[in-house]
Short mmCIF file of C-alpha atoms in Angstrom, two decimals:
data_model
loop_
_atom_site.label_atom_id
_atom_site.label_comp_id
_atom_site.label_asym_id
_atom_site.label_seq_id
_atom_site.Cartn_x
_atom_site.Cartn_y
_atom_site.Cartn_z
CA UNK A 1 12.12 30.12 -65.40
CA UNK A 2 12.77 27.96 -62.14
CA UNK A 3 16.09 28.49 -60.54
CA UNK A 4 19.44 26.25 -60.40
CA UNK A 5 20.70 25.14 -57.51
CA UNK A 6 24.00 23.22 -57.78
CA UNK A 7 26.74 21.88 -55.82
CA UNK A 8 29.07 24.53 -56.17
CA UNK A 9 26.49 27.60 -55.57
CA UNK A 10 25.64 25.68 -52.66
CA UNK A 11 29.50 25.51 -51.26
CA UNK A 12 29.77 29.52 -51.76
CA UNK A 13 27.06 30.11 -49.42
CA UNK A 14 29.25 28.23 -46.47
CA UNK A 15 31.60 30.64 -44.22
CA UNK A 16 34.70 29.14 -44.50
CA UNK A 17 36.33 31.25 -41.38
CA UNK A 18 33.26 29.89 -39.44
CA UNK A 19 35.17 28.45 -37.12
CA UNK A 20 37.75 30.82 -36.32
CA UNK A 21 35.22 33.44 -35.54
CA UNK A 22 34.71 34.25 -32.29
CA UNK A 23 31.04 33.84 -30.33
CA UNK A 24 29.63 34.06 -26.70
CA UNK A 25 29.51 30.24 -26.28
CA UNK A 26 33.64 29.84 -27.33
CA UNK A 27 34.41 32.68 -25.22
CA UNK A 28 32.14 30.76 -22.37
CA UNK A 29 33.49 27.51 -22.86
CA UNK A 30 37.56 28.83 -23.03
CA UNK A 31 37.10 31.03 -19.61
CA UNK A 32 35.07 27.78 -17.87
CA UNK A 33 38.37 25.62 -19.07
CA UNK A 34 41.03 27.91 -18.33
CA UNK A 35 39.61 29.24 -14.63
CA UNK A 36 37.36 26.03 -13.19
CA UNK A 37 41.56 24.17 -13.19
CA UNK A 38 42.83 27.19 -11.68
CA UNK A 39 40.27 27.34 -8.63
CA UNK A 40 40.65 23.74 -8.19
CA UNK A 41 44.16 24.51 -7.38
CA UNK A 42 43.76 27.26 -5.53
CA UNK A 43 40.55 25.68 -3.43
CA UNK A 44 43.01 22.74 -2.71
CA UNK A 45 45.91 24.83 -1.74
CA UNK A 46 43.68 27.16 0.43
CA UNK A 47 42.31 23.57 2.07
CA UNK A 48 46.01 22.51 2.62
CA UNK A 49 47.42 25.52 3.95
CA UNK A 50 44.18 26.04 6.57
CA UNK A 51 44.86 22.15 7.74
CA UNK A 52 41.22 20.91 6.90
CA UNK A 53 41.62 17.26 5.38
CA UNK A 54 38.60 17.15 4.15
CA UNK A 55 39.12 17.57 0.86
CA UNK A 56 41.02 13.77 0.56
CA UNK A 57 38.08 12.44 2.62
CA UNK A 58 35.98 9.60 1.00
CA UNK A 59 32.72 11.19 2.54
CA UNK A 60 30.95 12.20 5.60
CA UNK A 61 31.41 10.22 8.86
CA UNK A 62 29.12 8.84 11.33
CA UNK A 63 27.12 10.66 13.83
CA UNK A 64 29.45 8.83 16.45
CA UNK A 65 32.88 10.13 14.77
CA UNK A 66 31.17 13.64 13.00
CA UNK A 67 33.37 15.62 15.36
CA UNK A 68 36.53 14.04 13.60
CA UNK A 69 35.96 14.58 10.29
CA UNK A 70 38.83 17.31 9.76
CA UNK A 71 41.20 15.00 12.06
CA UNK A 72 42.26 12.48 9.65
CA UNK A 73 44.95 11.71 11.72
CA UNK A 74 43.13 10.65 14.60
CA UNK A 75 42.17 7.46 12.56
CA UNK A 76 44.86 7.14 9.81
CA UNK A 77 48.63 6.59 10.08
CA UNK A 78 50.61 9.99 8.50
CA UNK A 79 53.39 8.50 6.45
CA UNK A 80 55.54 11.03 4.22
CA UNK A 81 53.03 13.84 4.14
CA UNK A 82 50.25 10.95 3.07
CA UNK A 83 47.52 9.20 5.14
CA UNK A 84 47.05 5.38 4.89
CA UNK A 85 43.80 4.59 3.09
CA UNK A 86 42.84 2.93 6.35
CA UNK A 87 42.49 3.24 10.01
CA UNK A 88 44.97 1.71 11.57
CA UNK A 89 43.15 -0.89 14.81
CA UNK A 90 45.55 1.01 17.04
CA UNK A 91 43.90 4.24 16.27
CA UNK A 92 40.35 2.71 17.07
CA UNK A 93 41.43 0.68 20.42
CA UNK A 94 43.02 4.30 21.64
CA UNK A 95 39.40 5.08 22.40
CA UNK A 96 37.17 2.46 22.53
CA UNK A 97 38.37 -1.11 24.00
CA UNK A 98 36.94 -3.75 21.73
CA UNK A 99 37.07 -7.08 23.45
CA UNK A 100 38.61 -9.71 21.17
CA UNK A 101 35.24 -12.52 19.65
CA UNK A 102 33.79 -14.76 22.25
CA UNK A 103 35.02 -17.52 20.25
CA UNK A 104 37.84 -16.01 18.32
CA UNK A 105 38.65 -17.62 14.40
CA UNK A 106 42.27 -18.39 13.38
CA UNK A 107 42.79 -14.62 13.28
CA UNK A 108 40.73 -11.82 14.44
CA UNK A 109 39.73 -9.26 11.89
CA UNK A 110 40.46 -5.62 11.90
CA UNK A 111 38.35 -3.05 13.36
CA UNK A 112 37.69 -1.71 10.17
CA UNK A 113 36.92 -4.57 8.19
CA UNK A 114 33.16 -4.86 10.04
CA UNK A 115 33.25 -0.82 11.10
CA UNK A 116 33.33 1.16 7.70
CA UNK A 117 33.39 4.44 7.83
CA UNK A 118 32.64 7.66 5.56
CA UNK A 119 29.36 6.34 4.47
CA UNK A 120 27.57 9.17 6.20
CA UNK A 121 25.44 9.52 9.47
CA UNK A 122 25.27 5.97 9.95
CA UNK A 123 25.17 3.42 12.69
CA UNK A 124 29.31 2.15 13.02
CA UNK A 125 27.94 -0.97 14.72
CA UNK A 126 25.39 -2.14 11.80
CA UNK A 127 28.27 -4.72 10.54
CA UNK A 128 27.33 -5.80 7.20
CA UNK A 129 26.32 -9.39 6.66
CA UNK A 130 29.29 -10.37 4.90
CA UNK A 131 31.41 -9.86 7.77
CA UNK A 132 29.43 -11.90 9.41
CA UNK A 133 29.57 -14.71 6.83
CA UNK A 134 33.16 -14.71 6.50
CA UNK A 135 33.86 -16.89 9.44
CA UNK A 136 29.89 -18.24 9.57
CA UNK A 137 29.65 -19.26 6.43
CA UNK A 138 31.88 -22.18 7.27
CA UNK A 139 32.20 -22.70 10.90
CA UNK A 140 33.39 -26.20 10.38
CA UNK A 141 36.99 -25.14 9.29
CA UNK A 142 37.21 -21.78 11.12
CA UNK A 143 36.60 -23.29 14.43
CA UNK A 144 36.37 -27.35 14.17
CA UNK A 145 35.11 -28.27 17.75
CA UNK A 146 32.39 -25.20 17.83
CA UNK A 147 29.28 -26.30 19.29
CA UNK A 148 27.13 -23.40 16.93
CA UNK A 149 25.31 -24.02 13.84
CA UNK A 150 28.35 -24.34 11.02
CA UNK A 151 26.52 -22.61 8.07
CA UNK A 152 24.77 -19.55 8.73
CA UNK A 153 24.89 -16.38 6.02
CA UNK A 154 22.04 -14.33 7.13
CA UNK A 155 18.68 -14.28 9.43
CA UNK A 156 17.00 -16.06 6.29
CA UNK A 157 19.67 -18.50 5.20
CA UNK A 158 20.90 -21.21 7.29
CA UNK A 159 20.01 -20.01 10.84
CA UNK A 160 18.43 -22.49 13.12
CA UNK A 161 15.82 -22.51 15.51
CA UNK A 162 16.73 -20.88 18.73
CA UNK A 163 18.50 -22.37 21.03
CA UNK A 164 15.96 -22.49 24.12
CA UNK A 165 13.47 -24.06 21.70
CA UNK A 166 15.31 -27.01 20.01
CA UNK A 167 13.97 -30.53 20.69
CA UNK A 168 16.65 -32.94 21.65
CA UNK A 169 15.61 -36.90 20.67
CA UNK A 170 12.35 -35.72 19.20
CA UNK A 171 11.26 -34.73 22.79
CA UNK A 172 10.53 -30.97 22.96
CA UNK A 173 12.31 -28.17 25.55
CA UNK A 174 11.17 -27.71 28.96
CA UNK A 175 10.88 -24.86 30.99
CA UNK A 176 12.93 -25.55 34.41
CA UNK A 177 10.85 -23.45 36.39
CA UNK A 178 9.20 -25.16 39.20
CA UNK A 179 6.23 -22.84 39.75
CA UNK A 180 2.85 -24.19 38.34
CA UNK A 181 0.70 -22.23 35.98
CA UNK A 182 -1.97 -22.52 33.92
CA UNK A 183 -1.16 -19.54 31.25
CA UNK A 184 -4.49 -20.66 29.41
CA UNK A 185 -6.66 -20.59 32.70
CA UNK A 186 -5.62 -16.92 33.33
CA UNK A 187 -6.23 -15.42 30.08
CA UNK A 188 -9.65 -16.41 30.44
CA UNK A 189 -12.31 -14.76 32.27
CA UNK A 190 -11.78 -15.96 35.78
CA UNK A 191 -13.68 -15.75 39.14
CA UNK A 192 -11.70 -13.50 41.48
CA UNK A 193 -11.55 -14.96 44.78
CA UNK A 194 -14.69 -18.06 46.13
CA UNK A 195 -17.37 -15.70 45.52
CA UNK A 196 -16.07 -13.20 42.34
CA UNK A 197 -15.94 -10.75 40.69
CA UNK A 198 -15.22 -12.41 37.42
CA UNK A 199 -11.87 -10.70 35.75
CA UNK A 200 -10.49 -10.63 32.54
CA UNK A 201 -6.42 -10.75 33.23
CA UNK A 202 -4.17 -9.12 30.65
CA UNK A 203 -0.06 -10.17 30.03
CA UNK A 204 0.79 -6.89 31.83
CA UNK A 205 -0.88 -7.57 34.97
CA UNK A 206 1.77 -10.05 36.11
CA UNK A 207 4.98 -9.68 33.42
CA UNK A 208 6.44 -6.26 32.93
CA UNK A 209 9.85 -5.21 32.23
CA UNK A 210 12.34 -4.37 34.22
CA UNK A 211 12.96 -0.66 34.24
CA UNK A 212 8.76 -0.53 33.76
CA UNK A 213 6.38 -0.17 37.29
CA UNK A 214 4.94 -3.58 38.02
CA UNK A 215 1.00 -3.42 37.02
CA UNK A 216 -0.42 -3.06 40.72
CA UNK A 217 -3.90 -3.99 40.04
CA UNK A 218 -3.64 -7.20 41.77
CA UNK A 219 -1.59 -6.27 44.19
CA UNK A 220 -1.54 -6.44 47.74
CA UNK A 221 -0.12 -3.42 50.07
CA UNK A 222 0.62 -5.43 53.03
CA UNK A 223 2.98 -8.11 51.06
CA UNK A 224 4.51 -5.54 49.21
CA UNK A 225 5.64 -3.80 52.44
CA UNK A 226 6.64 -7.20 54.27
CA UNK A 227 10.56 -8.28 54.34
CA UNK A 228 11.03 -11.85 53.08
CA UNK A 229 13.66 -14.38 54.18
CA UNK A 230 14.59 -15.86 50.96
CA UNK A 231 16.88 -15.14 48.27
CA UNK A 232 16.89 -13.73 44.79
CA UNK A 233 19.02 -16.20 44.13
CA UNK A 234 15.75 -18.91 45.20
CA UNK A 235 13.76 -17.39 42.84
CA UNK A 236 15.68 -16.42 39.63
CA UNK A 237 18.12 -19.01 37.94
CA UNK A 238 21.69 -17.73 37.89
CA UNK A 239 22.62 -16.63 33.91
CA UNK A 240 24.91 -19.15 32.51
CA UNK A 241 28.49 -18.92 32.28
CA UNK A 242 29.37 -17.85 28.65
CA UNK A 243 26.34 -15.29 28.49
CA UNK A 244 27.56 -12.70 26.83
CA UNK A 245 26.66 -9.02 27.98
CA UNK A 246 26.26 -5.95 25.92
CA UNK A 247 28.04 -2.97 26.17
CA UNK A 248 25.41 -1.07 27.76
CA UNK A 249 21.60 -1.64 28.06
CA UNK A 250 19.40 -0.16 25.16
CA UNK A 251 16.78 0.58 27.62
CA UNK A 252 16.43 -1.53 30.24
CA UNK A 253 13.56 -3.05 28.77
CA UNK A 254 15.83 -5.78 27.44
CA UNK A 255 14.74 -8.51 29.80
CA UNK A 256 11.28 -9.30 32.18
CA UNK A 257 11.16 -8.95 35.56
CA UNK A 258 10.09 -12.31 37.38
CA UNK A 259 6.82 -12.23 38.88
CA UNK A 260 6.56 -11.37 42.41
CA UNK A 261 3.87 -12.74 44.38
CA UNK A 262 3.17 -9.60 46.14
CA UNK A 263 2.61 -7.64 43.22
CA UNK A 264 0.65 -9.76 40.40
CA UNK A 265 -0.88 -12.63 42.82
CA UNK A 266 -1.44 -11.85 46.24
CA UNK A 267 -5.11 -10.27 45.89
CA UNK A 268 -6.94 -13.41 44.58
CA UNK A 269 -4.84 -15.75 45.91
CA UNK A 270 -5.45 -15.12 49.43
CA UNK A 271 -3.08 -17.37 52.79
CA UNK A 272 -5.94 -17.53 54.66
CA UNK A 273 -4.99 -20.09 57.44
CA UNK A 274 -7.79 -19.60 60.11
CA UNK A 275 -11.34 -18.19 59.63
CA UNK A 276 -10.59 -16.39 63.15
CA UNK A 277 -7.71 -14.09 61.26
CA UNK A 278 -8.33 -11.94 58.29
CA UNK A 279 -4.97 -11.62 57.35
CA UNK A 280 -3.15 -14.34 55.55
CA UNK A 281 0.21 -16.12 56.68
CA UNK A 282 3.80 -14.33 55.17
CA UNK A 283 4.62 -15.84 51.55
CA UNK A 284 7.84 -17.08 52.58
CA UNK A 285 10.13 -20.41 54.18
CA UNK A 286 8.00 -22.62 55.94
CA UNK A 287 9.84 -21.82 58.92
CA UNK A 288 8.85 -18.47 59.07
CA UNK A 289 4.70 -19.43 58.28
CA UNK A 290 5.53 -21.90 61.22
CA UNK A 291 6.59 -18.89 63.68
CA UNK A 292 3.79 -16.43 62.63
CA UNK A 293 1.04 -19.33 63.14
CA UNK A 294 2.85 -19.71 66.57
CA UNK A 295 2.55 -16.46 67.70
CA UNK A 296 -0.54 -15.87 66.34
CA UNK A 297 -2.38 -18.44 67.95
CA UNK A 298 -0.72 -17.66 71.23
CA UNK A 299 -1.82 -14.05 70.84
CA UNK A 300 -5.55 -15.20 70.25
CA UNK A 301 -5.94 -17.86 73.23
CA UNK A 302 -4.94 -15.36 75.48
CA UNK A 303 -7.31 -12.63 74.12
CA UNK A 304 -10.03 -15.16 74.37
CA UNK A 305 -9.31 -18.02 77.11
CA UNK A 306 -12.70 -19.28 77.03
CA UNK A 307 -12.05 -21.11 73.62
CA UNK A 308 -9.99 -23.49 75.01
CA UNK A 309 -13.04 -25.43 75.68
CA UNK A 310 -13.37 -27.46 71.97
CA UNK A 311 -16.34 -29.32 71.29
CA UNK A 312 -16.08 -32.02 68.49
CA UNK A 313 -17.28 -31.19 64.45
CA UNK A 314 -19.41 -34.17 63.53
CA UNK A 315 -18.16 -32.90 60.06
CA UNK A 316 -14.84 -33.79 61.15
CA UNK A 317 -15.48 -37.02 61.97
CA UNK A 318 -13.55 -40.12 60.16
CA UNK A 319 -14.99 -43.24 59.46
CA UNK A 320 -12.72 -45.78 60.51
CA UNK A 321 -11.51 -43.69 63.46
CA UNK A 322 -12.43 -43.10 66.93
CA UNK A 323 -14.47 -39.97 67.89
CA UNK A 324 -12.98 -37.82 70.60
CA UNK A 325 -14.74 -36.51 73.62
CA UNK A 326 -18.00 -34.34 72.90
CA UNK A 327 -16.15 -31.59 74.68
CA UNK A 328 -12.14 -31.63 75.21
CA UNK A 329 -11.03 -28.63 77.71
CA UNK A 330 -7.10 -27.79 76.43
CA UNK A 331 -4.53 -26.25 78.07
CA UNK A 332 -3.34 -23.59 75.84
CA UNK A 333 -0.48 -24.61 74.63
CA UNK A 334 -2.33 -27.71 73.50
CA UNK A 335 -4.80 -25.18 71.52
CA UNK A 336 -1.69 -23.11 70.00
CA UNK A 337 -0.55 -26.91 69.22
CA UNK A 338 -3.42 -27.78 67.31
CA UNK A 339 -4.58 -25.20 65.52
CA UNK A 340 -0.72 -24.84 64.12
CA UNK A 341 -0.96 -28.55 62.88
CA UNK A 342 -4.84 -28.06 61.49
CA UNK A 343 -3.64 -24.70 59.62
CA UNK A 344 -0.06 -26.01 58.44
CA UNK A 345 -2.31 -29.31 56.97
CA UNK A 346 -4.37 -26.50 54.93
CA UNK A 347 -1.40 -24.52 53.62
CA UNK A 348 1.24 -27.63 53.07
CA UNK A 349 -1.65 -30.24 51.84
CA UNK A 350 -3.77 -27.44 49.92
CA UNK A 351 -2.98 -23.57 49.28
CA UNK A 352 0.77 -23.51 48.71
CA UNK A 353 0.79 -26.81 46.92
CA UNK A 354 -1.06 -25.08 44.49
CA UNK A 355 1.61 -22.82 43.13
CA UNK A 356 5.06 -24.73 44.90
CA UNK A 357 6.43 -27.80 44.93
CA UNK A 358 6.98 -29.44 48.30
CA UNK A 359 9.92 -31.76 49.53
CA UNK A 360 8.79 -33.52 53.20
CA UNK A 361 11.34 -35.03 55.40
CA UNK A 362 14.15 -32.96 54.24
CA UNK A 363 14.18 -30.89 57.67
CA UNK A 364 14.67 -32.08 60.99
CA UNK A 365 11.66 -29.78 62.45
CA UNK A 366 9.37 -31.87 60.28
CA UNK A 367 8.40 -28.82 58.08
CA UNK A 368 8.58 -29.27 54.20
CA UNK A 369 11.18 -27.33 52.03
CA UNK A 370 10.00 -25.12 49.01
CA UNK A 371 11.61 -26.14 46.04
CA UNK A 372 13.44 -23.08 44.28
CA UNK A 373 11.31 -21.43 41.61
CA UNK A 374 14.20 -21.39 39.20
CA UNK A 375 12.58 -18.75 37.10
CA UNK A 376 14.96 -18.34 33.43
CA UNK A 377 15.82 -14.37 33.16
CA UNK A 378 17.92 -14.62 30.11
CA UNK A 379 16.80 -17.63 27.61
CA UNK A 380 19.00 -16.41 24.75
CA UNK A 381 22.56 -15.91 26.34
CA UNK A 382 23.99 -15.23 22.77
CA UNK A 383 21.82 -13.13 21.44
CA UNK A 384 20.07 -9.57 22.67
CA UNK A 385 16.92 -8.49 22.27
CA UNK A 386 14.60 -5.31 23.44
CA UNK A 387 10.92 -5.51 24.38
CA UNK A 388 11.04 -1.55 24.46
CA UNK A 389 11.49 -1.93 20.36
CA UNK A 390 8.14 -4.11 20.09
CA UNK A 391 5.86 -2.10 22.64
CA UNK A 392 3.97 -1.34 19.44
CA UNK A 393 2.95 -5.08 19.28
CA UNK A 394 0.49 -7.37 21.96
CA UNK A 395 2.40 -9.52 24.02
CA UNK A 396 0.27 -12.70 22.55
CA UNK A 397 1.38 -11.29 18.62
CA UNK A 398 4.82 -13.25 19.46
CA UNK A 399 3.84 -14.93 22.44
CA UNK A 400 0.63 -16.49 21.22
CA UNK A 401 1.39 -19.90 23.08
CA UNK A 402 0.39 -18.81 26.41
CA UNK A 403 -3.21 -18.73 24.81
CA UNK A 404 -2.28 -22.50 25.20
CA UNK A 405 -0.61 -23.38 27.36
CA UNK A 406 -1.49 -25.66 30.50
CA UNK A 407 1.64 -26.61 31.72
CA UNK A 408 4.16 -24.60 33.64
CA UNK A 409 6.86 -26.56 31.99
CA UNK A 410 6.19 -25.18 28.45
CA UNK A 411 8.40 -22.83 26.70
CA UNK A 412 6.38 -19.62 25.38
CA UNK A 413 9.27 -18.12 23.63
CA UNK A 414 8.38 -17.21 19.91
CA UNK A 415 10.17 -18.94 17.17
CA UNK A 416 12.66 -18.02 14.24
CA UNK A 417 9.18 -18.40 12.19
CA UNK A 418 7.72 -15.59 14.03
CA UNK A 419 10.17 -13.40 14.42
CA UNK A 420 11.02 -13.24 10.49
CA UNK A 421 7.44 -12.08 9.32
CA UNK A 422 8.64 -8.73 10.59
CA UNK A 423 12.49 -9.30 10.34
CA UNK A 424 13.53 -9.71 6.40
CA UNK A 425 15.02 -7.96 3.87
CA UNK A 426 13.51 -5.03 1.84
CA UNK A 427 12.16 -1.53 2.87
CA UNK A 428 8.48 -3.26 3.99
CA UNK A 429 10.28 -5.13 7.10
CA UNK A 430 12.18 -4.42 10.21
CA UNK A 431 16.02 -4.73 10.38
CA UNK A 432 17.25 -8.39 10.01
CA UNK A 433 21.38 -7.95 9.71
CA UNK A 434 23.43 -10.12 11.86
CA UNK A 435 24.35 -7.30 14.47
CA UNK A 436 20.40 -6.60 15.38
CA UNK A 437 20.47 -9.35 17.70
CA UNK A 438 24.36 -10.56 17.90
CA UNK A 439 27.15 -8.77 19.34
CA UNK A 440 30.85 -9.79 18.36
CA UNK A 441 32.34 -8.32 21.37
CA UNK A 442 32.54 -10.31 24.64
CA UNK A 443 31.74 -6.74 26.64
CA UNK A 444 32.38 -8.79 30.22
CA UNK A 445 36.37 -8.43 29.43
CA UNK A 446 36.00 -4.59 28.23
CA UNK A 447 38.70 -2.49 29.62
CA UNK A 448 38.96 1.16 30.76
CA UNK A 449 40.81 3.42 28.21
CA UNK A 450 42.60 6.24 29.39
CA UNK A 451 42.06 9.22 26.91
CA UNK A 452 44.39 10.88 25.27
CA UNK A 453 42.39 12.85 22.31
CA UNK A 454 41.72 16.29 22.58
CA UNK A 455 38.46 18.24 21.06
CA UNK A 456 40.14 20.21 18.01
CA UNK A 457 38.17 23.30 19.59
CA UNK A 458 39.71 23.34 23.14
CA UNK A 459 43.69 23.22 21.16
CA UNK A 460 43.32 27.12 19.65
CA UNK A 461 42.76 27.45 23.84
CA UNK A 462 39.70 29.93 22.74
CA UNK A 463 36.99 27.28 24.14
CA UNK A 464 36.16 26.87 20.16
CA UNK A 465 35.12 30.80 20.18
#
C-alpha cells in the first residue's frame, strides 16, 4: 500500500531549534564580527600612537614625493589635530619655486589643481588635459588681447598648425637663413670633389644634436683646428624674446647643432684659390682670405723669383679687349698684386658665392661683406621637444621634405599632421597630453629656494639606522 505524505508529517520532520543551534560557520562568522572591529581599532591606534599618517592617506605618492609619504604635514595644513584635504601652494613653493604662467589668466590656479597627488608612482608634471582646457578652452574671455589660438582642448581638438609653418596671405613660411642649399641634391648620390668618388650622404653627416659628436666623415682636420674671426652670434639667430625655457634639459638632445663648415663640408668643398697651393684659403671674413692670399703670395715670389716673368694665356684673352705684352716682367709686388685680384675674382665671383651671399661696396677696402647665415636654433619657442625620444625613427620619417627640397628658404619642419600619427590617444600611440610638449612655467624667472625640510631619517639623529 503506497505511503502518505501530508502537510503536517512533512512539518514534524523540520527542527524547529534549527536556528538556535550552534555550528562551525556561526561560531566563524560571530568571532570574524566581533574581532576584525576590534583590530581595526587597535591597528589605527597603534598607527596613531607610532606617528605614521598613512593610514588617512588617499594612496601612494609619486616617485618624486615617495620619501614623504608618512609626512603629511609637509604638504597639508594641521588644523585641530586634522589635516586639510589639500596641500596648501605654500607647502609646495617651500621647495620647489614655480614661476607664475607666461601669460597668466584672471587668476592663477593652485599648485594642486594641475599636480595631483596619491595616484601612485606617477609623473607630478603629466597635468591632465582638463587643466589645460580650463583657461584654453576659451582663450577669448580668459585673456582678450592673446595672440594664441582661442580654442584648443587637446593635441586632436582645436590645435593649429605650428607656428613656424603657418602661411600668412596664402603665401607660405620662409626659412631666414641666408645659406644656400640644395637638401634634394645632397641626398642623392653625388660626385665627391671634380673627379669623384660618387657618395651617398646621409642626414647625420651634416645635422647632429647638440650633446651628440658631429659625424666627421666629411670633415677636414686642418679647419677644424683653425681659429675663426667671426661670431656665433653671425651664424646662429638670437632666440626670441618670450622663448620660454625649461626647467632643465631632458638630454641635451633637445635642439640641433648648426652646421659647421669644418666639420660636415670642408672635404668636398675644397677653397682652392691657386693651382700653385694645395691648401685652401681660411673659411672666414673676407678680410682675413684677403691677408692669407697676401702673405701667401709674398711667401711664394720670393721662394721662386724667376716667375715674375708672366707670359700671356691666349685662353685668357678677351675679345673686345687689348692683348697685353707676349711677356710682362713684374716687380713683385705687382705679382703679389695680381694674383690676389685673379684669386679673390675666383672665390668672390665663384666658390663662396656658392654657399654665401655677398654685399659689394659696403667696405671701404673694396672687399665684399658676408651676409650673416642667420641659422634658426629654436623654431618652436613655446613648445619643447627631444630628438633623443625619436632616435628610434629616420630623420626623413618626420622630415621627409628635405627629399624635396631645392631651396634654402624652405621650412623642413614636420607638421601637426605628422606628428599625430604617433601622438594620439589610446595604448597603440605615444603620449599626446598637453604637458608633452608645453610647459606652464616661465622657468627664466625661477628662483632659488632655501630649504628648510629635513629627511625624517636624519631627525631620530641615528643616520636612519
Amino acid at each position: 500500500m503506497a505511503r502518505t505524505r501530508t502537510t503536517k508529517k512533512l512539518a514534524q520532520r523540520i527542527d524547529l531549534n534549527y536556528f538556535k543551534r550552534p555550528t562551525p560557520l556561526k561560531r566563524a562568522k560571530f568571532w570574524l564580527s566581533l574581532l576584525l572591529p576590534l583590530f581595526a581599532v587597535v591597528w589605527i591606534g597603534w598607527r596613531g600612537l607610532s606617528g605614521d599618517h598613512r593610514v588617512y592617506s588617499s594612496g601612494r605618492m609619486s616617485q618624486a614625493h615617495a620619501v614623504l609619504e608618512k609626512e603629511c604635514a609637509a604638504c597639508h595644513m594641521q588644523q585641530a589635530g586634522t589635516f586639510s584635504a589639500k596641500a596648501a601652494n605654500n607647502a609646495c613653493l617651500a621647495c620647489h619655486d614655480g614661476p607664475v604662467h607666461h601669460s597668466p589668466p584672471e587668476r592663477s590656479p593652485n599648485c594642486a589643481e594641475c599636480h595631483t597627488e596619491h595616484r601612485g608612482r606617477i609623473h607630478l608634471s603629466a597635468a591632465s588635459n582638463q587643466a589645460c582646457a580650463a583657461c584654453h578652452r576659451d582663450l577669448r574671455s580668459k585673456s582678450p588681447d592673446s595672440k594664441y589660438e582661442h580654442y584648443i582642448v587637446s593635441f586632436e581638438d582645436g590645435h593649429p598648425e605650428f607656428a613656424a609653418l603657418h602661411t600668412i596671405v596664402g603665401i607660405p613660411a620662409r626659412d631666414p637663413g641666408t645659406i644656400k642649399l640644395n637638401h634634394a641634391i645632397h641626398l642623392k648620390p653625388i660626385r665627391r670633389g671634380p673627379i669623384g668618388p660618387i657618395v651617398n650622404l646621409e642626414c647625420g653627416n651634416c645635422h647632429h644634436a647638440t650633446a651628440a659628436d658631429a659625424d666627421l666623415t666629411y670633415a677636414d682636420p686642418k679647419y677644424r683646428a683653425a681659429t675663426v674671426s667671426y661670431k656665433e652670434s653671425d651664424e646662429v639667430l638670437p632666440m626670441r624674446a618670450g622663448t620660454l625655457k625649461p626647467p632643465h634639459p631632458i638630454t641635451g638632445r633637445e635642439l640641433m647643432a648648426p652646421v659647421k663648415f669644418a666639420n660636415a663640408c670642408a672635404s668636398c668643398h675644397l677653397l682652392s684659390f691657386d693651382k700653385r697651393f694645395d691648401e685652401g684659403v681660411p673659411h672666414d671674413d673676407p678680410g682675413v682670405v684677403h691677408a692669407f692670399l697676401v702673405k701667401k703670395f709674398r711667401e711664394y715670389i720670393t721662394a721662386h723669383p724667376s716667375e715674375n716673368r708672366v707670359k700671356r694665356d691666349p685662353n685668357r684673352d678677351l675679345t673686345g679687349k687689348p692683348l697685353s705684352p707676349e711677356v710682362r716682367i713684374l716687380t713683385p709686388a705687382q705679382w703679389v698684386t695680381e694674383r690676389t685680384a685673379e684669386a679673390e675674382d675666383l672665390l668672390w665671383r665663384k666658390t663662396c658665392k656658392q654657399c654665401h651671399t655677398l654685399n659689394v661696396g659696403v667696405r671701404t677696402d673694396g672687399l665684399p661683406t658676408i651676409v650673416q647665415a642667420k641659422t634658426t636654433a629654436r623654431w618652436m619657442p613655446h613648445a619643447k621637444f627631444d630628438h633623443g625620444a625619436h632616435t628610434g625613427f629616420t630623420c626623413v620619417s618626420c622630415h621627409e621634405k628635405a627629399l624635396m627640397s631645392s631651396e634654402s628658404s624652405d621650412i623642413l619642419l614636420p607638421g601637426i599632421a605628422t606628428c599625430r600619427t604617433c601622438h594620439a590617444p589610446g595604448p597603440d600611440h605615444a603620449e599626446s597630453r598637453c604637458f608633452e610638449c608645453h610647459t606652464y612655467h616661465d622657468w627664466s624667472k625661477r628662483k632659488e629656494v632655501k630649504p628648510t625640510f629635513t629627511l625624517p631619517a636624519l631627525r631620530t639623529g641615528n643616520g636612519g639606522k
